[in-house]
Coordinates of C-alpha atoms and ligand atoms in Angstrom, one line a residue:
X10 CA 2.4 -27.2 -14.5
X11 CA 1.1 -23.4 -13.7
X12 CA -1.8 -23.9 -11.4
X13 CA -4.2 -21.0 -12.5
X14 CA -5.2 -18.5 -9.2
X15 CA -9.5 -18.0 -9.3
X16 CA -9.1 -14.4 -7.8
X17 CA -12.4 -12.3 -7.8
X18 CA -12.5 -8.3 -6.8
X19 CA -13.7 -6.7 -3.9
X20 CA -15.0 -3.0 -4.7
X21 CA -14.5 -2.1 -8.7
X22 CA -14.1 1.5 -7.7
X23 CA -10.1 3.5 -9.6
X24 CA -7.9 1.5 -8.2
X25 CA -9.3 -2.1 -9.0
X26 CA -9.6 -1.2 -12.6
X27 CA -4.8 -0.5 -12.3
X28 CA -5.3 -3.7 -9.8
X29 CA -6.8 -5.4 -12.7
X30 CA -4.4 -4.7 -15.8
X31 CA -1.6 -5.9 -13.3
X32 CA -3.2 -9.2 -13.0
X33 CA -3.0 -9.6 -16.9
X34 CA 0.2 -9.7 -16.4
X35 CA 0.5 -12.5 -13.5
X36 CA 1.1 -15.6 -15.1
X37 CA -1.3 -17.6 -13.5
X38 CA -4.1 -15.3 -12.6
X39 CA -7.3 -15.3 -13.8
X40 CA -10.0 -12.7 -12.5
X41 CA -12.7 -14.9 -11.9
X42 CA -15.3 -12.4 -10.1
X43 CA -16.0 -9.4 -9.4
X44 CA -17.9 -7.2 -6.3
X45 CA -19.2 -4.5 -5.9
X46 CA -22.7 -2.5 -4.2
X47 CA -24.4 -2.3 -7.0
X48 CA -24.7 -5.4 -9.1
X49 CA -24.2 -2.7 -12.0
X50 CA -21.6 -1.5 -11.9
X51 CA -20.1 -4.7 -11.2
X52 CA -21.0 -6.2 -13.9
X53 CA -20.1 -3.1 -16.2
X54 CA -16.5 -3.4 -14.4
X55 CA -16.8 -7.7 -14.5
X56 CA -18.1 -6.9 -19.0
X57 CA -14.1 -4.1 -19.1
X58 CA -11.8 -7.8 -18.3
X59 CA -13.9 -10.5 -19.8
X60 CA -14.8 -11.0 -15.8
X61 CA -17.0 -14.4 -15.7
X62 CA -19.1 -13.4 -12.9
X63 CA -20.5 -10.6 -10.8
X64 CA -22.3 -10.2 -7.9
X65 CA -24.4 -7.2 -6.3
X66 CA -22.6 -7.9 -2.2
X67 CA -19.7 -7.9 -1.7
X68 CA -21.3 -10.9 1.4
X69 CA -21.9 -13.4 -2.2
X70 CA -18.1 -12.7 -4.0
X71 CA -16.7 -14.0 -0.2
X72 CA -19.0 -16.9 -0.6
X73 CA -18.2 -17.9 -4.0
X74 CA -16.2 -21.4 -3.3
X75 CA -14.7 -20.9 -6.8
X76 CA -12.3 -18.2 -6.0
X77 CA -8.8 -18.9 -4.3
X78 CA -7.8 -15.8 -3.9
X79 CA -9.7 -11.7 -3.1
X80 CA -9.0 -8.8 -3.5
X81 CA -9.9 -5.7 -1.5
X82 CA -10.4 -2.1 -2.9
X83 CA -12.7 0.1 -0.8
X84 CA -12.0 3.3 0.9
X85 CA -9.2 2.2 3.9
X86 CA -12.6 2.4 6.5
X87 CA -13.6 -0.9 5.3
X88 CA -10.9 -2.9 4.5
X89 CA -11.2 -5.1 8.6
X90 CA -14.6 -5.0 7.8
X91 CA -14.4 -7.3 4.2
X92 CA -11.6 -8.5 5.0
X93 CA -12.6 -10.4 8.5
X94 CA -15.5 -11.6 5.2
X95 CA -13.0 -12.8 3.0
X96 CA -10.8 -14.1 5.7
X97 CA -14.3 -16.1 8.1
X98 CA -15.3 -17.3 5.6
X99 CA -11.7 -19.7 3.8
X100 CA -10.8 -16.7 1.0
X101 CA -6.8 -15.5 0.8
X102 CA -6.7 -12.0 1.0
X103 CA -4.8 -8.9 -0.5
X104 CA -6.0 -5.4 0.7
X105 CA -4.9 -2.5 -0.2
X106 CA -3.0 0.2 1.4
X107 CA -3.0 1.2 4.0
X108 CA -4.2 -2.2 6.2
X109 CA -6.8 -0.8 8.1
X110 CA -7.2 2.6 10.2
X111 CA -5.2 1.8 13.1
X112 CA -2.9 -1.0 14.3
X113 CA -6.3 -2.7 17.0
X114 CA -7.7 -2.6 13.5
X115 CA -5.1 -5.1 12.2
X116 CA -3.9 -6.9 15.2
X117 CA -8.1 -8.4 14.2
X118 CA -7.0 -9.0 10.9
X119 CA -3.9 -10.8 11.9
X120 CA -5.5 -12.7 14.6
X121 CA -8.6 -14.0 12.0
X122 CA -5.9 -14.5 9.1
X123 CA -3.9 -16.5 12.1
X124 CA -8.1 -18.5 13.4
X125 CA -8.2 -19.6 9.9
X126 CA -4.8 -20.3 9.2
X127 CA -5.8 -18.1 5.3
X128 CA -4.0 -15.9 3.9
X129 CA -3.6 -11.9 4.4
X130 CA -1.3 -9.3 2.5
X131 CA -1.2 -5.3 2.7
X132 CA -0.9 -4.2 -0.9
X133 CA 2.1 -2.5 -0.4
X134 CA 3.0 -2.9 -4.2
X135 CA 6.0 -0.9 -4.3
X136 CA 7.7 -3.2 -1.6
X137 CA 7.3 -6.0 -4.7
X138 CA 8.8 -3.4 -7.3
X139 CA 12.7 -4.4 -8.5
X140 CA 14.0 -0.9 -8.1
X141 CA 13.0 -0.8 -4.4
X142 CA 14.6 -3.9 -3.6
X143 CA 17.8 -3.3 -5.5
X144 CA 18.2 -0.3 -3.6
X145 CA 17.8 -2.1 -0.3
X146 CA 20.2 -4.0 -1.6
X147 CA 22.9 -1.4 -2.8
X148 CA 22.8 0.1 0.6
X149 CA 22.7 -3.2 2.5
X150 CA 26.4 -3.8 -0.3
X151 CA 27.6 -0.3 1.3
X152 CA 27.9 1.2 -2.1
X153 CA 27.3 4.5 -1.5
X154 CA 29.1 3.9 2.4
X155 CA 27.5 4.6 5.9
X156 CA 24.1 5.2 5.4
X157 CA 23.0 8.5 7.3
X158 CA 19.6 9.7 5.7
X159 CA 16.8 9.4 3.7
X160 CA 14.4 12.9 2.3
X161 CA 11.7 11.5 0.3
X162 CA 8.1 13.2 0.0
X163 CA 4.9 12.4 -1.5
X164 CA 2.3 15.3 -2.8
X165 CA 0.2 16.2 -5.4
X166 CA -3.0 18.8 -5.3
X167 CA -6.3 17.0 -5.3
X168 CA -8.9 19.1 -4.9
X169 CA -10.9 19.3 -1.6
X170 CA -14.2 17.3 -1.7
X171 CA -15.0 17.3 2.5
X172 CA -16.9 14.1 1.7
X173 CA -14.0 12.5 -0.5
X174 CA -12.6 9.8 0.0
X175 CA -9.0 12.8 0.6
X176 CA -10.8 14.4 3.4
X177 CA -13.3 12.3 5.0
X178 CA -12.8 11.3 8.3
X179 CA -16.1 8.5 8.2
X180 CA -13.7 7.5 5.3
X181 CA -10.0 7.5 7.1
X182 CA -9.9 10.3 5.3
X183 CA -6.5 12.0 5.2
X184 CA -2.2 12.5 3.5
X185 CA -1.3 10.3 6.0
X186 CA -3.8 6.6 5.8
X187 CA -3.2 7.5 2.0
X188 CA -0.2 8.8 0.3
X189 CA 2.2 9.0 3.6
X190 CA 2.2 5.1 4.0
X191 CA 4.9 5.6 1.3
X192 CA 7.4 7.4 3.0
X193 CA 7.2 5.6 6.4
X194 CA 7.3 2.2 4.3
X195 CA 10.4 2.9 2.6
X196 CA 12.3 4.5 5.0
X197 CA 11.3 1.4 7.8
X198 CA 11.9 -0.2 5.4
X199 CA 15.3 0.8 4.9
X200 CA 16.0 1.0 8.1
X201 CA 14.2 -0.4 10.3
X202 CA 12.3 0.8 13.4
X203 CA 12.6 3.9 14.8
X204 CA 13.9 5.3 17.9
X205 CA 12.0 8.3 17.8
X206 CA 9.0 10.7 15.8
X207 CA 8.3 13.8 15.6
X208 CA 5.1 14.7 13.2
X209 CA 4.3 17.8 12.9
X210 CA 0.6 18.3 10.2
X211 CA -1.9 21.0 8.8
X212 CA -5.3 19.4 9.2
X213 CA -8.1 20.3 6.3
X214 CA -11.2 22.0 8.5
X215 CA -13.1 17.7 8.3
X216 CA -9.8 17.5 11.2
X217 CA -8.0 15.3 8.9
X218 CA -4.1 16.2 7.8
X219 CA -4.1 17.9 4.2
X220 CA -0.6 18.1 4.2
X221 CA 2.7 16.1 7.4
X222 CA 6.0 16.5 8.1
X223 CA 7.1 14.1 9.8
X224 CA 11.1 13.4 11.1
X225 CA 12.1 9.8 11.9
X226 CA 15.5 9.3 14.6
X227 CA 16.8 5.3 14.1
X228 CA 19.9 4.1 15.6
X229 CA 23.1 4.7 14.1
X230 CA 22.7 8.0 13.9
X231 CA 20.5 7.7 11.2
X232 CA 17.0 9.9 10.1
X233 CA 14.4 10.6 8.0
X234 CA 12.8 13.5 6.5
X235 CA 9.0 12.4 5.5
X236 CA 7.1 15.6 3.8
X237 CA 3.4 14.8 2.5
X238 CA 0.6 16.6 1.7
X239 CA -2.8 17.2 -1.0
X240 CA -1.9 20.6 -0.6
X241 CA 0.1 21.0 -3.3
X242 CA 2.2 18.9 -6.3
X243 CA 5.6 18.0 -5.2
X244 CA 9.1 17.0 -6.0
X245 CA 7.8 13.5 -5.2
X246 CA 11.2 12.2 -4.8
X247 CA 13.4 9.6 -2.1
X248 CA 17.6 10.4 -2.5
X249 CA 19.4 8.7 0.2
X250 CA 22.7 9.6 1.4
X251 CA 25.6 7.7 2.5
X252 CA 29.2 8.9 3.2
X253 CA 30.1 8.1 0.1
X254 CA 27.4 8.9 -2.2
X255 CA 23.4 8.8 -3.0
X256 CA 20.4 7.0 -4.8
X257 CA 18.0 8.9 -6.0
X258 CA 15.0 6.9 -7.1
X259 CA 13.1 10.2 -9.5
X260 CA 10.4 11.0 -9.6
X261 CA 7.1 8.7 -8.9
X262 CA 9.6 7.4 -6.7
X263 CA 7.5 4.3 -5.1
X264 CA 6.3 3.1 -9.1
X265 CA 8.4 1.3 -11.3
X266 CA 11.5 4.1 -12.0
X267 CA 15.3 4.0 -12.5
X268 CA 17.3 4.7 -10.3
X269 CA 20.8 7.0 -10.0
X270 CA 23.7 5.9 -7.9
X271 CA 26.1 8.8 -7.6
X272 CA 29.7 8.8 -6.3
X273 CA 32.1 11.1 -6.4
X274 CA 30.0 13.1 -8.8
X275 CA 29.8 10.4 -11.1
X276 CA 25.7 9.5 -12.0
X277 CA 25.2 6.0 -12.6
X278 CA 21.4 5.2 -13.9
X279 CA 20.8 1.9 -13.0
X280 CA 17.9 0.5 -15.3
X281 CA 14.6 -2.7 -15.3
X282 CA 12.9 -4.1 -17.2
X283 CA 9.6 -3.6 -15.3
X284 CA 6.8 -5.6 -16.3
X285 CA 3.2 -4.5 -16.7
X286 CA 2.5 -2.0 -14.8
X287 CA 4.0 -2.6 -11.3
X288 CA 0.7 -3.8 -9.8
X289 CA 1.5 -6.7 -11.0
X290 CA 4.7 -7.6 -8.3
X291 CA 2.7 -8.1 -5.7
X292 CA -0.1 -10.3 -6.8
X293 CA 3.2 -12.7 -7.9
X294 CA 4.3 -12.3 -4.5
X295 CA 0.6 -13.4 -3.3
X296 CA 0.9 -16.5 -5.9
X297 CA 4.0 -17.9 -4.5
X298 CA 3.1 -17.6 -0.7
X299 CA -0.1 -19.4 -1.3
X300 CA 1.8 -22.0 -3.7
X301 CA 3.7 -22.6 -1.0
X302 CA 0.8 -22.7 2.4
X303 CA 1.7 -19.5 4.0
X304 CA -1.3 -17.5 5.8
X305 CA 1.5 -13.9 5.9
X306 CA 4.4 -13.2 3.4
X307 CA 7.9 -12.7 4.7
X308 CA 8.6 -10.3 2.5
X309 CA 6.1 -7.7 3.2
X310 CA 4.8 -9.9 6.7
X311 CA 1.7 -8.9 9.0
X312 CA 4.4 -7.9 11.5
X313 CA 5.4 -5.6 9.1
X314 CA 1.8 -3.9 8.3
X315 CA 1.9 -3.5 12.2
X316 CA 4.8 -1.7 12.7
X317 CA 3.9 0.4 10.4
X318 CA 0.3 1.0 11.8
X319 CA 2.1 1.6 15.1
X320 CA 4.3 4.5 12.8
X321 CA 1.2 6.5 11.9
X322 CA -1.0 5.7 15.0
X323 CA 1.6 8.0 16.6
X324 CA 2.0 10.3 14.5
X325 CA -1.5 10.9 14.0
X326 CA -1.7 10.6 17.8
X327 CA 0.6 14.0 17.9
X328 CA -1.2 15.6 15.6
X329 CA -4.8 15.1 17.0
X330 CA -6.0 13.2 14.5
X331 CA -8.6 10.5 15.0
X332 CA -11.8 9.3 13.1
X333 CA -15.7 8.7 14.6
X334 CA -15.1 4.6 14.9
X335 CA -12.3 5.2 16.9
X336 CA -14.1 7.4 19.8
X337 CA -16.3 4.1 19.2
X338 CA -13.7 1.6 20.2
X339 CA -11.8 0.8 16.8
Ligands
NAP13 N1 -2.2 1.5 -4.4 C1 -2.6 2.2 -4.8 O1 -1.3 2.5 -6.0 C2 -3.8 3.0 -4.3 C3 -4.2 4.4 -4.9 C4 -5.3 4.6 -5.3 C5 -5.9 3.9 -3.7 N2 -5.5 2.8 -2.9 C6 -5.9 2.4 -2.2 O2 -7.3 1.6 -2.6 C7 -8.4 2.0 -1.9 C8 -9.4 2.5 -3.1 O3 -9.3 4.4 -3.4 P1 -10.3 4.2 -5.1 O4 -9.5 5.9 -4.8 O5 -9.9 2.3 -6.0 O6 -10.7 4.2 -4.7 P2 -12.7 4.3 -5.1 O7 -12.4 5.1 -6.5 O8 -13.2 5.7 -4.4 O9 -13.0 3.0 -5.0 C9 -13.5 2.6 -3.9 C10 -14.6 1.8 -3.7 O10 -15.0 1.1 -3.3 C11 -16.6 1.1 -3.1 N3 -17.1 1.3 -2.0 C12 -17.4 1.0 -0.1 N4 -18.0 1.7 0.6 C13 -17.8 2.5 0.0 C14 -18.6 4.0 0.0 N5 -19.1 3.7 1.5 N6 -17.5 4.8 0.0 C15 -16.9 5.3 -1.2 N7 -16.8 4.1 -2.2 C16 -16.5 2.7 -1.0 C17 -16.6 2.1 -3.9 O11 -17.2 0.3 -5.0 P3 -18.7 -0.2 -5.3 O12 -19.7 1.2 -4.2 O13 -19.0 -0.7 -6.9 O14 -19.0 -1.6 -4.3 C18 -16.1 2.1 -4.9 O15 -15.8 2.0 -6.6 C19 -8.0 2.9 -0.7 O16 -8.0 2.0 0.4 C20 -7.0 3.0 -1.2 O17 -5.6 4.2 0.1 C21 -4.3 2.0 -3.6

């Protein structure tokens, strides 16, 4: 019989709503509790999803003995602190992307997972969606020949608000950590660790990146051009080019979409029977790992999160972007 996993939701903001909707499609998942800095907000979220328990602090949520796993959805700069509270109380954690704001913080989180022998995974949801998995399988099978280049972008026009999560340095603002992480993850997933990183950013008045272009060079003469921005709507497509054709992931390529392979100028669409809203796939993986008693996923491992963050650290260094807490240490 399928075991029931009791989930807690830490911080009921925008993405927590999408995640809670996605969990409805995960067999064996039950949202048992929600924690907010305000009991009123927790209760309002609980009413929407029929959640039995509400807490007015993250600490109380972490201490709930009935929870198997906690999903963390605060702004980036709080991910480490919130994750450590949960791991140190023996609660498995699925933490929103980016796992933290820099690789020092990611290392501290991985260490806590190991010391507590408690599961930790970054909620890099795209990694688990079938069309992303299929694209790599097609590439590895040589369907478009020798692959040489990835062109990928992610941009939308955000309203400039220096105090918002997207632009405020103390909340880990900037295009890179919020949306650039998707093109970067995809390039690293397909091609491995880059040999060379060349990044250029345009900074907002708050000092975080509002736009960024990155060229990555990999072994075997493979390259990737990445563009991400908070200042304009871009195609939001990914195009993988090989000696025998192309694979196109169309608009909002990081969400569930059908993909097209083109060979000899003949396009062929590959359609998927997607389930839920896309956020469910990562939760299925979490439950599989918990069932198997693992402290990390082999699909999106601790090492994967750390390697991705190290590339983001290097990009920020090249572009002159740092966060207030880094000046004081971590
Ligand atoms: N996977 C995805 O597709 C996706 C999409 C969007 C965002 N995200 C990630 O999810 C995280 C949250 O993003 P979001 O768009 O959901 O943000 P949001 O709507 O602003 O929600 C964040 C929540 O964190 C809590 N919080 C705690 N300290 C806070 C502070 N000092 N300032 C603001 N909020 C604070 C708040 O809940 P309470 O005060 O009620 O506790 C707030 O509702 C980010 O790390 C982001 O990268 C992922």
